[in-house]
mmCIF file with all atom_site columns, C-alpha atoms in Angstrom:
data_model
loop_
_atom_site.group_PDB
_atom_site.id
_atom_site.type_symbol
_atom_site.label_atom_id
_atom_site.label_alt_id
_atom_site.label_comp_id
_atom_site.label_asym_id
_atom_site.label_entity_id
_atom_site.label_seq_id
_atom_site.pdbx_PDB_ins_code
_atom_site.Cartn_x
_atom_site.Cartn_y
_atom_site.Cartn_z
_atom_site.occupancy
_atom_site.B_iso_or_equiv
_atom_site.pdbx_formal_charge
_atom_site.auth_seq_id
_atom_site.auth_comp_id
_atom_site.auth_asym_id
_atom_site.auth_atom_id
_atom_site.pdbx_PDB_model_num
ATOM 1   C CA . MET A 1 1   ? -60.241 113.680 91.725  1.00 62.00 ? 244 MET A CA 1
ATOM 2   C CA . ALA A 1 2   ? -63.589 115.161 92.774  1.00 74.00 ? 245 ALA A CA 1
ATOM 3   C CA . ARG A 1 3   ? -65.242 113.729 95.842  1.00 84.00 ? 246 ARG A CA 1
ATOM 4   C CA . ILE A 1 4   ? -68.885 112.698 95.967  1.00 90.00 ? 247 ILE A CA 1
ATOM 5   C CA . VAL A 1 5   ? -70.821 114.867 98.407  1.00 91.00 ? 248 VAL A CA 1
ATOM 6   C CA . LYS A 1 6   ? -73.134 112.826 100.645 1.00 94.00 ? 249 LYS A CA 1
ATOM 7   C CA . THR A 1 7   ? -74.546 115.611 102.827 1.00 95.00 ? 250 THR A CA 1
ATOM 8   C CA . LYS A 1 8   ? -74.592 119.285 101.972 1.00 95.00 ? 251 LYS A CA 1
ATOM 9   C CA . LYS A 1 9   ? -76.749 121.588 104.054 1.00 97.00 ? 252 LYS A CA 1
ATOM 10  C CA . LEU A 1 10  ? -76.188 125.312 103.759 1.00 97.00 ? 253 LEU A CA 1
ATOM 11  C CA . ASP A 1 11  ? -78.326 127.694 105.785 1.00 97.00 ? 254 ASP A CA 1
ATOM 12  C CA . ASN A 1 12  ? -78.032 131.403 104.947 1.00 97.00 ? 255 ASN A CA 1
ATOM 13  C CA . THR A 1 13  ? -74.615 130.581 103.476 1.00 97.00 ? 256 THR A CA 1
ATOM 14  C CA . ARG A 1 14  ? -73.251 130.389 99.951  1.00 96.00 ? 257 ARG A CA 1
ATOM 15  C CA . LEU A 1 15  ? -70.046 128.629 98.853  1.00 95.00 ? 258 LEU A CA 1
ATOM 16  C CA . ALA A 1 16  ? -67.899 129.697 95.898  1.00 92.00 ? 259 ALA A CA 1
ATOM 17  C CA . THR A 1 17  ? -67.831 126.098 94.627  1.00 89.00 ? 260 THR A CA 1
ATOM 18  C CA . ASN A 1 18  ? -69.538 122.791 95.330  1.00 88.00 ? 261 ASN A CA 1
ATOM 19  C CA . TYR A 1 19  ? -67.765 121.918 98.595  1.00 91.00 ? 262 TYR A CA 1
ATOM 20  C CA . GLY A 1 20  ? -65.132 124.539 99.255  1.00 91.00 ? 263 GLY A CA 1
ATOM 21  C CA . GLY A 1 21  ? -63.714 127.938 98.534  1.00 94.00 ? 264 GLY A CA 1
ATOM 22  C CA . TRP A 1 22  ? -64.952 131.248 99.842  1.00 96.00 ? 265 TRP A CA 1
ATOM 23  C CA . MET A 1 23  ? -67.977 131.226 102.160 1.00 97.00 ? 266 MET A CA 1
ATOM 24  C CA . TYR A 1 24  ? -70.496 134.080 102.098 1.00 97.00 ? 267 TYR A CA 1
ATOM 25  C CA . CYS A 1 25  ? -73.342 135.134 104.367 1.00 97.00 ? 268 CYS A CA 1
ATOM 26  C CA . GLU A 1 26  ? -76.494 135.341 102.240 1.00 96.00 ? 269 GLU A CA 1
ATOM 27  C CA . GLY A 1 27  ? -77.900 138.107 104.449 1.00 94.00 ? 270 GLY A CA 1
ATOM 28  C CA . CYS A 1 28  ? -75.263 140.705 103.614 1.00 96.00 ? 271 CYS A CA 1
ATOM 29  C CA . ASN A 1 29  ? -73.196 138.881 100.961 1.00 96.00 ? 272 ASN A CA 1
ATOM 30  C CA . GLU A 1 30  ? -70.039 139.393 103.063 1.00 96.00 ? 273 GLU A CA 1
ATOM 31  C CA . ASN A 1 31  ? -67.195 136.891 102.885 1.00 97.00 ? 274 ASN A CA 1
ATOM 32  C CA . ILE A 1 32  ? -67.044 135.121 106.260 1.00 97.00 ? 275 ILE A CA 1
ATOM 33  C CA . GLY A 1 33  ? -64.198 132.698 105.516 1.00 97.00 ? 276 GLY A CA 1
ATOM 34  C CA . TYR A 1 34  ? -62.618 130.064 103.328 1.00 97.00 ? 277 TYR A CA 1
ATOM 35  C CA . LEU A 1 35  ? -63.147 126.293 103.365 1.00 96.00 ? 278 LEU A CA 1
ATOM 36  C CA . CYS A 1 36  ? -60.190 124.351 101.951 1.00 94.00 ? 279 CYS A CA 1
ATOM 37  C CA . TYR A 1 37  ? -61.302 121.935 99.222  1.00 85.00 ? 280 TYR A CA 1
ATOM 38  C CA . SER A 1 38  ? -59.353 118.767 99.726  1.00 89.00 ? 281 SER A CA 1
ATOM 39  C CA . THR A 1 39  ? -58.120 118.620 103.319 1.00 94.00 ? 282 THR A CA 1
ATOM 40  C CA . TYR A 1 40  ? -61.289 118.189 105.359 1.00 95.00 ? 283 TYR A CA 1
ATOM 41  C CA . ASP A 1 41  ? -63.483 115.097 105.597 1.00 95.00 ? 284 ASP A CA 1
ATOM 42  C CA . ARG A 1 42  ? -66.477 116.670 107.347 1.00 96.00 ? 285 ARG A CA 1
ATOM 43  C CA . VAL A 1 43  ? -67.342 120.198 108.413 1.00 97.00 ? 286 VAL A CA 1
ATOM 44  C CA . ASP A 1 44  ? -70.105 121.416 110.718 1.00 97.00 ? 287 ASP A CA 1
ATOM 45  C CA . LEU A 1 45  ? -70.008 125.194 111.177 1.00 98.00 ? 288 LEU A CA 1
ATOM 46  C CA . LYS A 1 46  ? -72.617 127.377 112.835 1.00 98.00 ? 289 LYS A CA 1
ATOM 47  C CA . TYR A 1 47  ? -72.052 131.127 112.968 1.00 97.00 ? 290 TYR A CA 1
ATOM 48  C CA . ARG A 1 48  ? -73.713 134.473 113.520 1.00 97.00 ? 291 ARG A CA 1
ATOM 49  C CA . CYS A 1 49  ? -72.687 137.134 111.022 1.00 97.00 ? 292 CYS A CA 1
ATOM 50  C CA . ASN A 1 50  ? -72.165 140.780 111.934 1.00 95.00 ? 293 ASN A CA 1
ATOM 51  C CA . CYS A 1 51  ? -75.378 141.537 110.018 1.00 96.00 ? 294 CYS A CA 1
ATOM 52  C CA . GLY A 1 52  ? -77.288 139.487 112.624 1.00 95.00 ? 295 GLY A CA 1
ATOM 53  C CA . ARG A 1 53  ? -78.156 136.533 110.420 1.00 96.00 ? 296 ARG A CA 1
ATOM 54  C CA . GLU A 1 54  ? -77.309 133.032 111.629 1.00 97.00 ? 297 GLU A CA 1
ATOM 55  C CA . GLY A 1 55  ? -75.823 130.620 109.140 1.00 97.00 ? 298 GLY A CA 1
ATOM 56  C CA . SER A 1 56  ? -74.476 127.104 108.957 1.00 98.00 ? 299 SER A CA 1
ATOM 57  C CA . VAL A 1 57  ? -72.509 124.703 106.778 1.00 97.00 ? 300 VAL A CA 1
ATOM 58  C CA . LEU A 1 58  ? -72.705 120.908 107.061 1.00 97.00 ? 301 LEU A CA 1
ATOM 59  C CA . ILE A 1 59  ? -70.815 118.878 104.460 1.00 96.00 ? 302 ILE A CA 1
ATOM 60  C CA . ASP A 1 60  ? -69.515 115.327 104.348 1.00 94.00 ? 303 ASP A CA 1
ATOM 61  C CA . PHE A 1 61  ? -68.699 112.881 101.596 1.00 93.00 ? 304 PHE A CA 1
ATOM 62  C CA . ALA A 1 62  ? -69.629 109.378 100.447 1.00 92.00 ? 305 ALA A CA 1
ATOM 63  C CA . ASP A 1 63  ? -66.184 108.161 101.493 1.00 90.00 ? 306 ASP A CA 1
ATOM 64  C CA . SER A 1 64  ? -66.044 110.076 104.811 1.00 89.00 ? 307 SER A CA 1
ATOM 65  C CA . LYS A 1 65  ? -64.916 108.011 107.767 1.00 86.00 ? 308 LYS A CA 1
ATOM 66  C CA . GLU A 1 66  ? -66.018 108.327 111.376 1.00 87.00 ? 309 GLU A CA 1
ATOM 67  C CA . GLY A 1 67  ? -63.645 110.858 112.916 1.00 89.00 ? 310 GLY A CA 1
ATOM 68  C CA . LYS A 1 68  ? -61.746 110.412 116.179 1.00 92.00 ? 311 LYS A CA 1
ATOM 69  C CA . GLY A 1 69  ? -62.438 113.012 118.820 1.00 89.00 ? 312 GLY A CA 1
ATOM 70  C CA . CYS A 1 70  ? -59.472 114.839 120.296 1.00 92.00 ? 313 CYS A CA 1
ATOM 71  C CA . ASP A 1 71  ? -58.719 117.660 122.715 1.00 90.00 ? 314 ASP A CA 1
ATOM 72  C CA . ASP A 1 72  ? -56.077 119.284 120.523 1.00 93.00 ? 315 ASP A CA 1
ATOM 73  C CA . GLU A 1 73  ? -56.653 122.797 119.255 1.00 94.00 ? 316 GLU A CA 1
ATOM 74  C CA . LEU A 1 74  ? -56.307 123.867 115.662 1.00 95.00 ? 317 LEU A CA 1
ATOM 75  C CA . VAL A 1 75  ? -53.169 125.844 114.923 1.00 96.00 ? 318 VAL A CA 1
ATOM 76  C CA . VAL A 1 76  ? -53.120 129.039 112.886 1.00 94.00 ? 319 VAL A CA 1
ATOM 77  C CA . ILE A 1 77  ? -50.740 129.123 109.934 1.00 93.00 ? 320 ILE A CA 1
ATOM 78  C CA . LYS A 1 78  ? -51.026 132.094 107.546 1.00 91.00 ? 321 LYS A CA 1
ATOM 79  C CA . ASN A 1 79  ? -54.522 132.992 108.834 1.00 90.00 ? 322 ASN A CA 1
ATOM 80  C CA . ARG A 1 80  ? -55.851 129.437 108.295 1.00 95.00 ? 323 ARG A CA 1
ATOM 81  C CA . PHE A 1 81  ? -56.882 126.981 110.972 1.00 96.00 ? 324 PHE A CA 1
ATOM 82  C CA . CYS A 1 82  ? -54.708 123.928 110.367 1.00 97.00 ? 325 CYS A CA 1
ATOM 83  C CA . CYS A 1 83  ? -54.466 120.408 111.736 1.00 96.00 ? 326 CYS A CA 1
ATOM 84  C CA . PRO A 1 84  ? -51.744 120.407 114.429 1.00 96.00 ? 327 PRO A CA 1
ATOM 85  C CA . LYS A 1 85  ? -50.687 116.881 113.472 1.00 94.00 ? 328 LYS A CA 1
ATOM 86  C CA . THR A 1 86  ? -50.369 117.267 109.683 1.00 94.00 ? 329 THR A CA 1
ATOM 87  C CA . SER A 1 87  ? -50.250 121.084 109.292 1.00 95.00 ? 330 SER A CA 1
ATOM 88  C CA . ASP A 1 88  ? -52.912 120.765 106.565 1.00 95.00 ? 331 ASP A CA 1
ATOM 89  C CA . PRO A 1 89  ? -54.970 123.970 106.188 1.00 97.00 ? 332 PRO A CA 1
ATOM 90  C CA . LEU A 1 90  ? -58.650 123.257 106.891 1.00 97.00 ? 333 LEU A CA 1
ATOM 91  C CA . ILE A 1 91  ? -60.639 126.480 107.188 1.00 97.00 ? 334 ILE A CA 1
ATOM 92  C CA . THR A 1 92  ? -60.382 130.228 107.667 1.00 96.00 ? 335 THR A CA 1
ATOM 93  C CA . ILE A 1 93  ? -63.008 132.119 109.639 1.00 96.00 ? 336 ILE A CA 1
ATOM 94  C CA . LEU A 1 94  ? -62.796 135.886 109.406 1.00 94.00 ? 337 LEU A CA 1
ATOM 95  C CA . ASP A 1 95  ? -63.223 137.082 113.004 1.00 90.00 ? 338 ASP A CA 1
ATOM 96  C CA . LYS A 1 96  ? -64.006 140.619 111.875 1.00 93.00 ? 339 LYS A CA 1
ATOM 97  C CA . LYS A 1 97  ? -67.032 139.360 109.881 1.00 95.00 ? 340 LYS A CA 1
ATOM 98  C CA . VAL A 1 98  ? -68.731 137.139 112.506 1.00 96.00 ? 341 VAL A CA 1
ATOM 99  C CA . VAL A 1 99  ? -70.015 137.645 116.046 1.00 96.00 ? 342 VAL A CA 1
ATOM 100 C CA . ASP A 1 100 ? -69.483 134.032 117.094 1.00 96.00 ? 343 ASP A CA 1
ATOM 101 C CA . TYR A 1 101 ? -69.113 130.530 115.717 1.00 97.00 ? 344 TYR A CA 1
ATOM 102 C CA . ASP A 1 102 ? -69.098 126.870 116.634 1.00 97.00 ? 345 ASP A CA 1
ATOM 103 C CA . LEU A 1 103 ? -66.935 124.646 114.434 1.00 97.00 ? 346 LEU A CA 1
ATOM 104 C CA . ARG A 1 104 ? -66.389 120.904 114.193 1.00 97.00 ? 347 ARG A CA 1
ATOM 105 C CA . ILE A 1 105 ? -64.082 119.876 111.378 1.00 97.00 ? 348 ILE A CA 1
ATOM 106 C CA . THR A 1 106 ? -62.443 116.537 110.580 1.00 97.00 ? 349 THR A CA 1
ATOM 107 C CA . CYS A 1 107 ? -59.001 116.377 109.006 1.00 96.00 ? 350 CYS A CA 1
ATOM 108 C CA . LYS A 1 108 ? -59.055 114.032 106.019 1.00 95.00 ? 351 LYS A CA 1
ATOM 109 C CA . GLU A 1 109 ? -55.421 113.006 106.545 1.00 94.00 ? 352 GLU A CA 1
ATOM 110 C CA . CYS A 1 110 ? -55.384 112.055 110.250 1.00 95.00 ? 353 CYS A CA 1
ATOM 111 C CA . GLY A 1 111 ? -59.118 111.599 110.941 1.00 95.00 ? 354 GLY A CA 1
ATOM 112 C CA . ARG A 1 112 ? -59.161 113.787 114.048 1.00 96.00 ? 355 ARG A CA 1
ATOM 113 C CA . VAL A 1 113 ? -62.238 115.881 114.801 1.00 97.00 ? 356 VAL A CA 1
ATOM 114 C CA . TYR A 1 114 ? -61.425 119.374 116.018 1.00 96.00 ? 357 TYR A CA 1
ATOM 115 C CA . HIS A 1 115 ? -63.944 121.466 117.920 1.00 96.00 ? 358 HIS A CA 1
ATOM 116 C CA . GLN A 1 116 ? -63.650 125.193 118.351 1.00 93.00 ? 359 GLN A CA 1
ATOM 117 C CA . THR A 1 117 ? -66.122 127.707 119.734 1.00 93.00 ? 360 THR A CA 1
ATOM 118 C CA . LYS A 1 118 ? -65.480 131.424 119.767 1.00 90.00 ? 361 LYS A CA 1
ATOM 119 C CA . LYS A 1 119 ? -67.400 134.509 120.739 1.00 88.00 ? 362 LYS A CA 1
ATOM 120 C CA . ILE A 1 120 ? -65.882 137.622 119.204 1.00 74.00 ? 363 ILE A CA 1
ATOM 121 C CA . ASN A 1 121 ? -65.878 140.696 121.515 1.00 62.00 ? 364 ASN A CA 1
#
């Protein structure tokens, strides 16, 4: 069943579908990652692409719940950042395509908010 998007703000970013799939930088049209359709409840991603353009993705839904902060780190399973509690895949960020990023993503299943910041090189 499709979810009703409440907030969708894309800056210099294009998504393959309404609220998931492949993510592309609009500056260079390079694929910067993949946002899993049904496993996240809210995503707030800010990144700087290798082309120099800064982009962002902010999406939540009409039925999104307030997430619970946690200190746990996302785990990597088959190149996807996954919830360590449920093992649900949430997002892939292609390190070779971005200079840095700041990510906050809420797992739909457990409601935990994961925060990850990375500067590549």
